[in-house]
Short mmCIF file of C-alpha atoms and ligand atoms in Angstrom, two decimals:
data_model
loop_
_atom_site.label_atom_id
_atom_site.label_comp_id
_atom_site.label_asym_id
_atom_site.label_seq_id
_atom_site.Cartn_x
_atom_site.Cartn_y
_atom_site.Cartn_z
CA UNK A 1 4.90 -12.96 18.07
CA UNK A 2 1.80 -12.01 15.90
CA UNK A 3 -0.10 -15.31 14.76
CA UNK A 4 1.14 -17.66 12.52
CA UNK A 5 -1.26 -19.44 10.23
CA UNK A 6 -0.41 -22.54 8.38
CA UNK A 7 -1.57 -24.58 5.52
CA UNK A 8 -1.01 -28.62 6.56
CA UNK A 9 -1.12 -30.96 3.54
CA UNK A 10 -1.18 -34.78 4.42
CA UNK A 11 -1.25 -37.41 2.31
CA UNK A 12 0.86 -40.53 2.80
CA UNK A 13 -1.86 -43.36 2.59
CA UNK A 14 -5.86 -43.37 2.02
CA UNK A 15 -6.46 -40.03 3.31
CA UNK A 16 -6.47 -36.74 1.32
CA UNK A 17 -5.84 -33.79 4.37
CA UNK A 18 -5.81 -29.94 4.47
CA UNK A 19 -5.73 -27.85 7.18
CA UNK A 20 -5.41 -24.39 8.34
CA UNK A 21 -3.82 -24.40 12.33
CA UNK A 22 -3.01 -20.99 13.90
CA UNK A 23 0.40 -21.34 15.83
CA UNK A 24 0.45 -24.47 16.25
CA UNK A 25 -2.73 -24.48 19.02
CA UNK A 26 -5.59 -23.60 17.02
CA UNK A 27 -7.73 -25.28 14.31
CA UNK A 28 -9.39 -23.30 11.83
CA UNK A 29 -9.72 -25.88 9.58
CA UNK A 30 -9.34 -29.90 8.97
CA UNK A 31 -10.72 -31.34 5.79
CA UNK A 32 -10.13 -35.05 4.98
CA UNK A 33 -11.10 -36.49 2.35
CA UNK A 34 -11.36 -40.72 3.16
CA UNK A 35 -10.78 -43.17 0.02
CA UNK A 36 -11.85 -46.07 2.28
CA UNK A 37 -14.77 -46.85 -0.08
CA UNK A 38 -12.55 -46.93 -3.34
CA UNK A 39 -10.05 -49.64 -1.18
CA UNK A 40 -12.39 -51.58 0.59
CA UNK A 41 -13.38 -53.43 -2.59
CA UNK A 42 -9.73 -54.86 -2.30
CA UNK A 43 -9.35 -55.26 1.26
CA UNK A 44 -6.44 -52.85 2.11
CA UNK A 45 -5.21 -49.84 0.67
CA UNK A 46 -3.66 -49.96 -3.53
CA UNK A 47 -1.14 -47.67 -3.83
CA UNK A 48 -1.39 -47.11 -7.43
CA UNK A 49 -5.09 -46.07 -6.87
CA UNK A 50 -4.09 -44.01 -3.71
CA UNK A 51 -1.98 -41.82 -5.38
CA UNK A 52 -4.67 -41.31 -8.76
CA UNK A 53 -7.68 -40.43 -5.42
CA UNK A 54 -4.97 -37.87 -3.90
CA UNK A 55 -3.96 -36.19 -7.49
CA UNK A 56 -7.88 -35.73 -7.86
CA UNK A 57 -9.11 -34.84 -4.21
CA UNK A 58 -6.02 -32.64 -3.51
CA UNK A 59 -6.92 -29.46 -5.14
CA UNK A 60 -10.44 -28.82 -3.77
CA UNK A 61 -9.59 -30.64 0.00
CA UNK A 62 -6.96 -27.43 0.24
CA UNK A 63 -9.59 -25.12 -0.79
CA UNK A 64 -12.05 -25.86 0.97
CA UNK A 65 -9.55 -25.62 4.11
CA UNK A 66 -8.90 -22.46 3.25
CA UNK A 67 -12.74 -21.51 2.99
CA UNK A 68 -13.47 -22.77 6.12
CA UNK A 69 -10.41 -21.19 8.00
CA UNK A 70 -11.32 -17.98 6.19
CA UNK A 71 -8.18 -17.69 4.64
CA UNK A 72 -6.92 -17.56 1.44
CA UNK A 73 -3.12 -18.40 -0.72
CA UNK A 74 -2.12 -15.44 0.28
CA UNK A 75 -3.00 -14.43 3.54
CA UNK A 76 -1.16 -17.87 5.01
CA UNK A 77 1.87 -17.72 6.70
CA UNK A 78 3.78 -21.08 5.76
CA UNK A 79 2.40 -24.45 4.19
CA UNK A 80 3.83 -27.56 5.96
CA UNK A 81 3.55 -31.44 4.33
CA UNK A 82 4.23 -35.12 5.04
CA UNK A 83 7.65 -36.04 3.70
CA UNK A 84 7.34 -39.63 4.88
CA UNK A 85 7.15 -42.81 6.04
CA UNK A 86 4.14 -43.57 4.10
CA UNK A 87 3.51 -44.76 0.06
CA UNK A 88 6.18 -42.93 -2.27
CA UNK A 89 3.61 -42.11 -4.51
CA UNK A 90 0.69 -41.00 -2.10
CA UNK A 91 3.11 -38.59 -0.31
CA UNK A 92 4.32 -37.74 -4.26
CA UNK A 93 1.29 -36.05 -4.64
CA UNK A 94 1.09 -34.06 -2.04
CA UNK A 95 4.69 -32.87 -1.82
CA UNK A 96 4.98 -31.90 -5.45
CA UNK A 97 1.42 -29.68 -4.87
CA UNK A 98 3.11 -27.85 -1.72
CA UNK A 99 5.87 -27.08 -3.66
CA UNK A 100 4.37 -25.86 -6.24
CA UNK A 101 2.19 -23.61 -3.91
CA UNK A 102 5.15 -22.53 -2.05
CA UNK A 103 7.06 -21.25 -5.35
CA UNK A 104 4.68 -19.52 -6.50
CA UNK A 105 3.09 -18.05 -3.79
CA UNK A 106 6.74 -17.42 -2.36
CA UNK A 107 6.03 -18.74 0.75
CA UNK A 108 8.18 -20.82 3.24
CA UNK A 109 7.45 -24.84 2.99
CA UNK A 110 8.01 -26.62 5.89
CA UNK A 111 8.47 -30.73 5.39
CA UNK A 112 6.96 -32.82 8.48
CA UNK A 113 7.70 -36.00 9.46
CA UNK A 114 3.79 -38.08 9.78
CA UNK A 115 4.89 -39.75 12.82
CA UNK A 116 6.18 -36.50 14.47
CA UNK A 117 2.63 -35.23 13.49
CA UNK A 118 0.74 -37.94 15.28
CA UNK A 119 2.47 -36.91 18.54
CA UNK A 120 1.58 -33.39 18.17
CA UNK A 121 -2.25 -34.28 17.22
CA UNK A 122 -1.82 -34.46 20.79
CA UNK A 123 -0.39 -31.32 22.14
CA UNK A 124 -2.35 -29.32 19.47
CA UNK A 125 -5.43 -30.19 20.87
CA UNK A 126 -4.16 -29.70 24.82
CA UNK A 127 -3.39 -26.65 23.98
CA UNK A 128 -6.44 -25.78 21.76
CA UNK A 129 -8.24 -26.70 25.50
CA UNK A 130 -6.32 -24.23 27.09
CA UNK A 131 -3.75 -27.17 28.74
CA UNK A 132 -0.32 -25.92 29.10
CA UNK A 133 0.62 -28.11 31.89
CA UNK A 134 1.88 -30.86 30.27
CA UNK A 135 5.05 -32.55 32.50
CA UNK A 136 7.91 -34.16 30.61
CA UNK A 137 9.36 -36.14 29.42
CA UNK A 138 6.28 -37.97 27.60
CA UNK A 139 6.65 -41.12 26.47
CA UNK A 140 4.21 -41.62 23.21
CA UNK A 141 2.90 -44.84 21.80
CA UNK A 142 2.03 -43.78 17.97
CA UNK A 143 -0.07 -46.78 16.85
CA UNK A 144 -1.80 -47.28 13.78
CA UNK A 145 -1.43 -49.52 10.63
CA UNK A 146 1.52 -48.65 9.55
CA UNK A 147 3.62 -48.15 13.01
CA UNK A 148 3.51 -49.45 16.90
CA UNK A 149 6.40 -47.30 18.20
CA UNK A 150 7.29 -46.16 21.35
CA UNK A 151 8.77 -42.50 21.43
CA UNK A 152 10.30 -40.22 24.21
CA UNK A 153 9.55 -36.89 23.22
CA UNK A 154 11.13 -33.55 24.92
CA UNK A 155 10.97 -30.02 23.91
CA UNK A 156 13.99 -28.24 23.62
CA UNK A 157 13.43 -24.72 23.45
CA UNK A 158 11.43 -24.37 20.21
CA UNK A 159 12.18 -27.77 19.25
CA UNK A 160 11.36 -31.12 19.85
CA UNK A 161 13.49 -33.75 20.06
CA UNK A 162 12.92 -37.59 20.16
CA UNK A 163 14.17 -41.09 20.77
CA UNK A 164 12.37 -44.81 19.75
CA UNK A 165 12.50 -46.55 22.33
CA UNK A 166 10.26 -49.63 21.06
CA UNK A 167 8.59 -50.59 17.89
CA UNK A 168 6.83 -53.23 15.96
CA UNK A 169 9.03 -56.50 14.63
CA UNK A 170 6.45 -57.45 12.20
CA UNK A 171 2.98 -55.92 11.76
CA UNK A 172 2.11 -52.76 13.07
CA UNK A 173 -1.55 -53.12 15.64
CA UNK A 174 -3.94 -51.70 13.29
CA UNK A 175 -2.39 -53.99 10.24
CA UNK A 176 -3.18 -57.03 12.65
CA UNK A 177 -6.63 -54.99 13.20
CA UNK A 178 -7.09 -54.77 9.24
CA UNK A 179 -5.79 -58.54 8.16
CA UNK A 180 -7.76 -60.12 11.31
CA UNK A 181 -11.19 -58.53 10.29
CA UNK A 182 -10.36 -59.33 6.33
CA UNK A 183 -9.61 -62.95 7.05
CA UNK A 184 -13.09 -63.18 9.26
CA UNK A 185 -14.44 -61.37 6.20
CA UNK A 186 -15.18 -58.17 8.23
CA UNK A 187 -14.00 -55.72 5.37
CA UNK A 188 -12.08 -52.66 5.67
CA UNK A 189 -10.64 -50.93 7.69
CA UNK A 190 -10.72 -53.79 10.50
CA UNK A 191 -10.29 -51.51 13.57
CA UNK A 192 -13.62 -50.15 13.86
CA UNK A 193 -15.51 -52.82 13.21
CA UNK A 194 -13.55 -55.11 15.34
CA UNK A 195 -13.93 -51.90 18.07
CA UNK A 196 -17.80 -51.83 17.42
CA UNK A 197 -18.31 -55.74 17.61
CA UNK A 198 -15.69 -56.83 20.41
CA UNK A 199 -18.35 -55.20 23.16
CA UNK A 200 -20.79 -58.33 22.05
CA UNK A 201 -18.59 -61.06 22.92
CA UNK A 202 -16.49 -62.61 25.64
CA UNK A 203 -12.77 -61.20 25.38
CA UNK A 204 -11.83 -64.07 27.81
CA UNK A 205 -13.43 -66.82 25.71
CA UNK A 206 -9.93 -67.52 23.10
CA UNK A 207 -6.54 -67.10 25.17
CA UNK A 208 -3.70 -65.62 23.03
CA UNK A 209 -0.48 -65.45 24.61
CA UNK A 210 1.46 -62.81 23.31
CA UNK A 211 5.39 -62.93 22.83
CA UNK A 212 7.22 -61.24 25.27
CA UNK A 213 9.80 -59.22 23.40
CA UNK A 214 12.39 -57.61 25.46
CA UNK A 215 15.88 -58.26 24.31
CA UNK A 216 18.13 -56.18 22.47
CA UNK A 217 17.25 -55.95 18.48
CA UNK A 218 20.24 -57.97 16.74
CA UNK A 219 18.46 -57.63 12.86
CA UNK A 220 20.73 -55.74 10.58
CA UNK A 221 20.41 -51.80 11.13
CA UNK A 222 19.31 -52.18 14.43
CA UNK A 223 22.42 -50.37 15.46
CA UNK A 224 20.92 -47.36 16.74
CA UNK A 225 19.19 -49.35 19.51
CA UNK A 226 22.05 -51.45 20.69
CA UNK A 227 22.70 -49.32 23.99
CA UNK A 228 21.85 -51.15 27.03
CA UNK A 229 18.61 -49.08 27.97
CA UNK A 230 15.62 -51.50 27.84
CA UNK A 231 13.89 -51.32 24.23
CA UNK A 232 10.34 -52.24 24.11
CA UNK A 233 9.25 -54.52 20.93
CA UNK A 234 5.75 -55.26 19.68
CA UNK A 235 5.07 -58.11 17.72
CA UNK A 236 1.63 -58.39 16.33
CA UNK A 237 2.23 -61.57 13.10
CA UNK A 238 1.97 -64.29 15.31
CA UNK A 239 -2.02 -63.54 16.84
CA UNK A 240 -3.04 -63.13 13.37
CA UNK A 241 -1.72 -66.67 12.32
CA UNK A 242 -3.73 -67.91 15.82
CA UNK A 243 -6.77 -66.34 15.02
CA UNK A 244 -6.55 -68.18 11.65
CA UNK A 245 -5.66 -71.37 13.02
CA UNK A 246 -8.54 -71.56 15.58
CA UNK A 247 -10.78 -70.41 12.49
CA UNK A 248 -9.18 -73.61 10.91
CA UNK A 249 -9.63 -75.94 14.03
CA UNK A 250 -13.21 -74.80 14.32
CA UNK A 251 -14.00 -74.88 10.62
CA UNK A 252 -15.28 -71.46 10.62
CA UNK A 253 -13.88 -70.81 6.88
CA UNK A 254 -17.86 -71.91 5.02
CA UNK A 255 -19.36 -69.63 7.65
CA UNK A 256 -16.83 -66.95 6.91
CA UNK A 257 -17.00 -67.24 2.46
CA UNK A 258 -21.13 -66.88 3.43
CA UNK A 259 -20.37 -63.55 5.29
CA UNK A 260 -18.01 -61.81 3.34
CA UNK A 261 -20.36 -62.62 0.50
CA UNK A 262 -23.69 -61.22 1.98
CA UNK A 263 -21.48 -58.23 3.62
CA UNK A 264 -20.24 -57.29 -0.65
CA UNK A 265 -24.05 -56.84 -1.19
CA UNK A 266 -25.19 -54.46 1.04
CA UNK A 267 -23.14 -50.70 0.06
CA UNK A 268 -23.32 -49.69 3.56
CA UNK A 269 -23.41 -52.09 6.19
CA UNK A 270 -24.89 -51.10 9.40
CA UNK A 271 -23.86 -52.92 13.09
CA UNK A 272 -26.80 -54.54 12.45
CA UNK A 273 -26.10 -56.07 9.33
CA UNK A 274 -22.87 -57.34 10.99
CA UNK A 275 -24.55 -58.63 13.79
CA UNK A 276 -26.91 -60.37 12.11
CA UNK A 277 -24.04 -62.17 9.95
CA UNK A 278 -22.02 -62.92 13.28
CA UNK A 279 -22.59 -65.95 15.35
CA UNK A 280 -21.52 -65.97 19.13
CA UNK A 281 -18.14 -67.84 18.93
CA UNK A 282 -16.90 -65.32 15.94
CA UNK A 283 -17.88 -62.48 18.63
CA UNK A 284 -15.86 -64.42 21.33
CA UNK A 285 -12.98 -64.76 18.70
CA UNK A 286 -13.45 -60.57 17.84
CA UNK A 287 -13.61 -59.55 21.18
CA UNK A 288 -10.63 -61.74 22.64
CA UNK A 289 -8.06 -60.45 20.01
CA UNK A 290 -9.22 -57.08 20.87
CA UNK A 291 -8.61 -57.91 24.07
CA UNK A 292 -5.03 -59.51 23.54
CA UNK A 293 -4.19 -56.51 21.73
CA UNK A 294 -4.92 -53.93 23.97
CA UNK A 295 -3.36 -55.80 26.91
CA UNK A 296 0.04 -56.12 25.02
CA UNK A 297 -0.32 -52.35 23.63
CA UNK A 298 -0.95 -51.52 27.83
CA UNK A 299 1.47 -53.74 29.03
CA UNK A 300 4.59 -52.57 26.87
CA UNK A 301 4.00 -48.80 26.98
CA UNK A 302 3.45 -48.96 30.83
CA UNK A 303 6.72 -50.65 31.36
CA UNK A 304 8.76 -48.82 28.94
CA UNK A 305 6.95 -45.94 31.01
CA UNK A 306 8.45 -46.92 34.37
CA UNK A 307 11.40 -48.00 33.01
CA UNK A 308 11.77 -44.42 31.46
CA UNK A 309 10.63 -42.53 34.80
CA UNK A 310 8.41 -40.52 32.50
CA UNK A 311 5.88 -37.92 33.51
CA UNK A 312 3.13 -38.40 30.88
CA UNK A 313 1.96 -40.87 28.47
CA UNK A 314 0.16 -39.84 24.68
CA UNK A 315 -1.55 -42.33 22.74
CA UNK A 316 -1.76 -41.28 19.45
CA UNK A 317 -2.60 -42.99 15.40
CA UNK A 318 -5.79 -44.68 14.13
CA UNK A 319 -5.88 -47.32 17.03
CA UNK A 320 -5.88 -44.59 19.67
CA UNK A 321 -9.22 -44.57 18.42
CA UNK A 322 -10.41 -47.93 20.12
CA UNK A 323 -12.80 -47.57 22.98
CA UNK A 324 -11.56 -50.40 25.14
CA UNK A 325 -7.74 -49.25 24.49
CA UNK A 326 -8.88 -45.25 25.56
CA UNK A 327 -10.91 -46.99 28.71
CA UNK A 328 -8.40 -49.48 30.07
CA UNK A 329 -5.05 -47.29 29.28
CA UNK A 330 -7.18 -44.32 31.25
CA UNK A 331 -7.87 -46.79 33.96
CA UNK A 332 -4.71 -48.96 34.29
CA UNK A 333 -2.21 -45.71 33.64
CA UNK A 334 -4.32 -43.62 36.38
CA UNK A 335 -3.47 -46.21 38.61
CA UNK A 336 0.30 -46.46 38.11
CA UNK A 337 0.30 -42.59 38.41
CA UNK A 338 0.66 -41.66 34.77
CA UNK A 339 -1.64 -38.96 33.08
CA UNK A 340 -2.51 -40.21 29.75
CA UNK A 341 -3.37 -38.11 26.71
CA UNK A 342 -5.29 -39.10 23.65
CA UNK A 343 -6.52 -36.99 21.04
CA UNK A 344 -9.86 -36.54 19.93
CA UNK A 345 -10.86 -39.86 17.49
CA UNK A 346 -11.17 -37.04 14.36
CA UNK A 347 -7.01 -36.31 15.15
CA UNK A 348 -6.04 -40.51 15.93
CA UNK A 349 -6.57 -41.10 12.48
CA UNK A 350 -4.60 -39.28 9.40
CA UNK A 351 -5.31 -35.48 9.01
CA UNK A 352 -3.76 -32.71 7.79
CA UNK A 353 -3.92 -30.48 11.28
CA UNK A 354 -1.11 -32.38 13.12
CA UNK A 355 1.16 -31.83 9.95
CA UNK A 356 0.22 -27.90 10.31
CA UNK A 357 0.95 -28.29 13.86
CA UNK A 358 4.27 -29.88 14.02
CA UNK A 359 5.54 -27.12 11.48
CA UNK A 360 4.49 -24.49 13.71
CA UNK A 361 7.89 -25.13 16.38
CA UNK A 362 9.91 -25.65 12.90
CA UNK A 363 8.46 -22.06 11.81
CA UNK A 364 9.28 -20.46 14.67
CA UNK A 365 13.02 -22.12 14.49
CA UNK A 366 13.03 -21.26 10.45
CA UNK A 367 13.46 -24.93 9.70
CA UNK A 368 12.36 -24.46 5.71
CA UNK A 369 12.87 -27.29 3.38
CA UNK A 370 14.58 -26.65 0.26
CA UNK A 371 12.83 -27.24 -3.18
CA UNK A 372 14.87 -30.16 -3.63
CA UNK A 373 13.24 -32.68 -0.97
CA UNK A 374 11.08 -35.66 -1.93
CA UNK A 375 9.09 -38.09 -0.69
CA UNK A 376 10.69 -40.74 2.05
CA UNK A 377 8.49 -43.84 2.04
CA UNK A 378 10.62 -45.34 5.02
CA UNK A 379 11.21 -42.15 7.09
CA UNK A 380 11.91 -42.87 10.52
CA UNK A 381 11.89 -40.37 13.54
O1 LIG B 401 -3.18 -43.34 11.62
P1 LIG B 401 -4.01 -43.99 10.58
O2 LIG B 401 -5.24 -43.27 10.08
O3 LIG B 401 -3.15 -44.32 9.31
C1 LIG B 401 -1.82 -44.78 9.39
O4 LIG B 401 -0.92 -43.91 9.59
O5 LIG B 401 -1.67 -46.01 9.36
O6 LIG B 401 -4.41 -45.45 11.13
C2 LIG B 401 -5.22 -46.34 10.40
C3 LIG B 401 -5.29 -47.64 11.19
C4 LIG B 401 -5.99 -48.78 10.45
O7 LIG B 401 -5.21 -49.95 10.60
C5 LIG B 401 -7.33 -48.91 11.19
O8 LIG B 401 -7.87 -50.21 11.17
C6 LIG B 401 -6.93 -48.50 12.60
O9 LIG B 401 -6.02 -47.43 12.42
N1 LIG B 401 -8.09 -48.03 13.37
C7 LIG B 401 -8.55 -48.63 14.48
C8 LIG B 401 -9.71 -47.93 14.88
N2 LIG B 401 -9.91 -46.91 13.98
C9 LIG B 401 -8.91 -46.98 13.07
N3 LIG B 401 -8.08 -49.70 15.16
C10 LIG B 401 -8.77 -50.09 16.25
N4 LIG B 401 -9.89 -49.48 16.68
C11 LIG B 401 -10.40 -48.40 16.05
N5 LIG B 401 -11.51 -47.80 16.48
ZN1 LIG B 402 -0.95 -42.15 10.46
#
């Protein structure tokens, strides 16, 4: 089959994405275009002001994809985009520009579920290194601030099919990232800042015992998981009502209104600047929830690994990008016998590429969405 080149438009929360992937294994372009500065002023992302950044960045991010890949309208093949989960109106935006596109360039549209893209952020880039040796099944763990679920994924043929076999009860891991650095008065995003600061204090200084969630899922609509294979939960609401209680006990909030305060002033702050605004205990407190985190994040997906027999593990989202979770899941993984798969940090985090790469099996199988789709803010997969 000649090569198939297609157009990947992404934009369910802050990020504006276009890309240009060439059968589903090579990237000839990924632009994203961040709103973090226009949301950090309110410490998460506003959806009303999400969807206003996306209608303006949309039209020039797909250009200059298409510049970069060398490629213009009409010499793609197909143009894939995020139908959901995500904000209605951010994924809005970019649904109603790919159909437009599609009718009138009379191309196919292909609609991709984000969370299915995440997992092949993973196998895109494999294969973009030339690794076709990937052993199934694969259990992935697609964690980031809106999700902390556990999928086994199989290919089938051209297609790839799925099953959850653990998610979040409450917060997803990067939320807890994002509220835990906001109520320390950290800014926005948390996760890289706590990830930059955590390697200055003592993760073993505050102990925070996760809850062990293992039992069957009796809310309402948890139907779907009531088979008697072992589901693995996350629950991530309960550390970030500890960290704010020791903050409490230790009557860290003064120290904390000072920070966030001097940390509004400067446009750009360096590690430096946070350093410099960070006393030792607040280090301690970073670097132990970090800690906490990762261990539970570890913990679950190595279990749910065994208890799935599977052959390889991904770790995929925005908090695949933490250097202690990519060092201890390489470590502790290797040494229960499971390969482990990450992608590069540009492809954790939201982008357009992964979109254009999941469409490329849905291509091949002529999976084309009708004009008629829209947005699902709660999609599941
Ligand atoms: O996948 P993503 O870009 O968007 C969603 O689909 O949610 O993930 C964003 C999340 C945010 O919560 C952010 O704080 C977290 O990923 N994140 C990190 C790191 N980089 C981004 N969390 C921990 N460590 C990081 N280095
Ligand atoms: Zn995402």
């Amino acid at each position: 089959m000649a090569d198939v080149c297609i157009l990947g438009i992404e934009s369910s929360c802050d990020e504006t994405g276009a890309a240009v992937v060439r059968s589903g294994e090579k990237i000839e372009s990924n632009v994203v275009a961040s709103q973090i500065a226009l949301h950090a002023p309110y410490g998460g992302v506003v959806p009303e002001l999400a969807s206003r950044e996306h209608l303006r960045a949309i039209q020039p991010v797909v250009r200059q994809a298409l510049d970069q890949a060398k490629q213009s309208y009409e010499s793609i093949d197909a143009l894939a985009v995020t139908q959901g989960p995500g904000l209605a109106g951010a994924l809005l935006v970019g649904i109603s520009y790919a159909k437009a596109l599609a009718f009138a360039l009379d191309k196919p549209l292909i609609a991709v579920n984000h969370l299915e893209g995440h997992i092949h952020a993973v196998l895109l880039e494999e294969r973009q290194k030339g690794n076709r040796e990937l052993n199934f099944p694969v259990l992935a763990l697609v964690v980031s601030g809106g999700h902390t679920h556990l999928y086994l994924a199989e290919q089938l043929e051209q297609s790839w099919a799925y099953r959850n076999v653990g998610h979040t009860r409450d917060d997803a891991a990067g939320e807890a990232f994002d509220k835990v650095a906001k109520l320390l008065g950290l800014g926005y995003p948390g996760g890289p800042i706590i990830d930059k600061l955590s390697a200055f204090g003592d993760p073993l200084a505050v102990k925070f015992p996760l809850s062990q969630i293992k039992h069957r899922d009796r809310r309402k609509g948890a139907a779907e998981h009531n088979d008697q294979r072992p589901h693995f939960d996350f629950s991530y609401s309960g550390i970030k009502t500890a960290v704010l209680r020791y903050v409490e006990a230790h009557a860290m909030l003064p120290q904390i209104a000072s920070r966030r305060a001097a940390l509004e002033r400067i446009s750009k702050p360096t590690l430096e600047d946070y350093r410099s605004l960070l006393d030792q205990q607040t280090l301690d407190l970073v670097a132990s929830f970090q800690r906490a985190v990762v261990n539970d994040l570890i913990a679950k997906t190595l279990a749910a690994a065994d208890a799935y027999e599977v052959s390889t593990l991904f770790v995929t989202g925005g908090v695949a990008a933490n250097g202690e979770l990519r060092t201890r899941f390489e470590s502790d993984a290797a040494s229960q016998g499971f390969p482990v798969f990450f992608p590069s940090r540009p492809l954790s985090t939201d982008n357009a590429a992964m979109i254009a790469a999941a469409a490329y099996p849905k291509f091949l199988a002529r999976d084309f969405a009708d004009m008629h789709f829209s947005a699902e803010a709660g999609m599941g997969l």
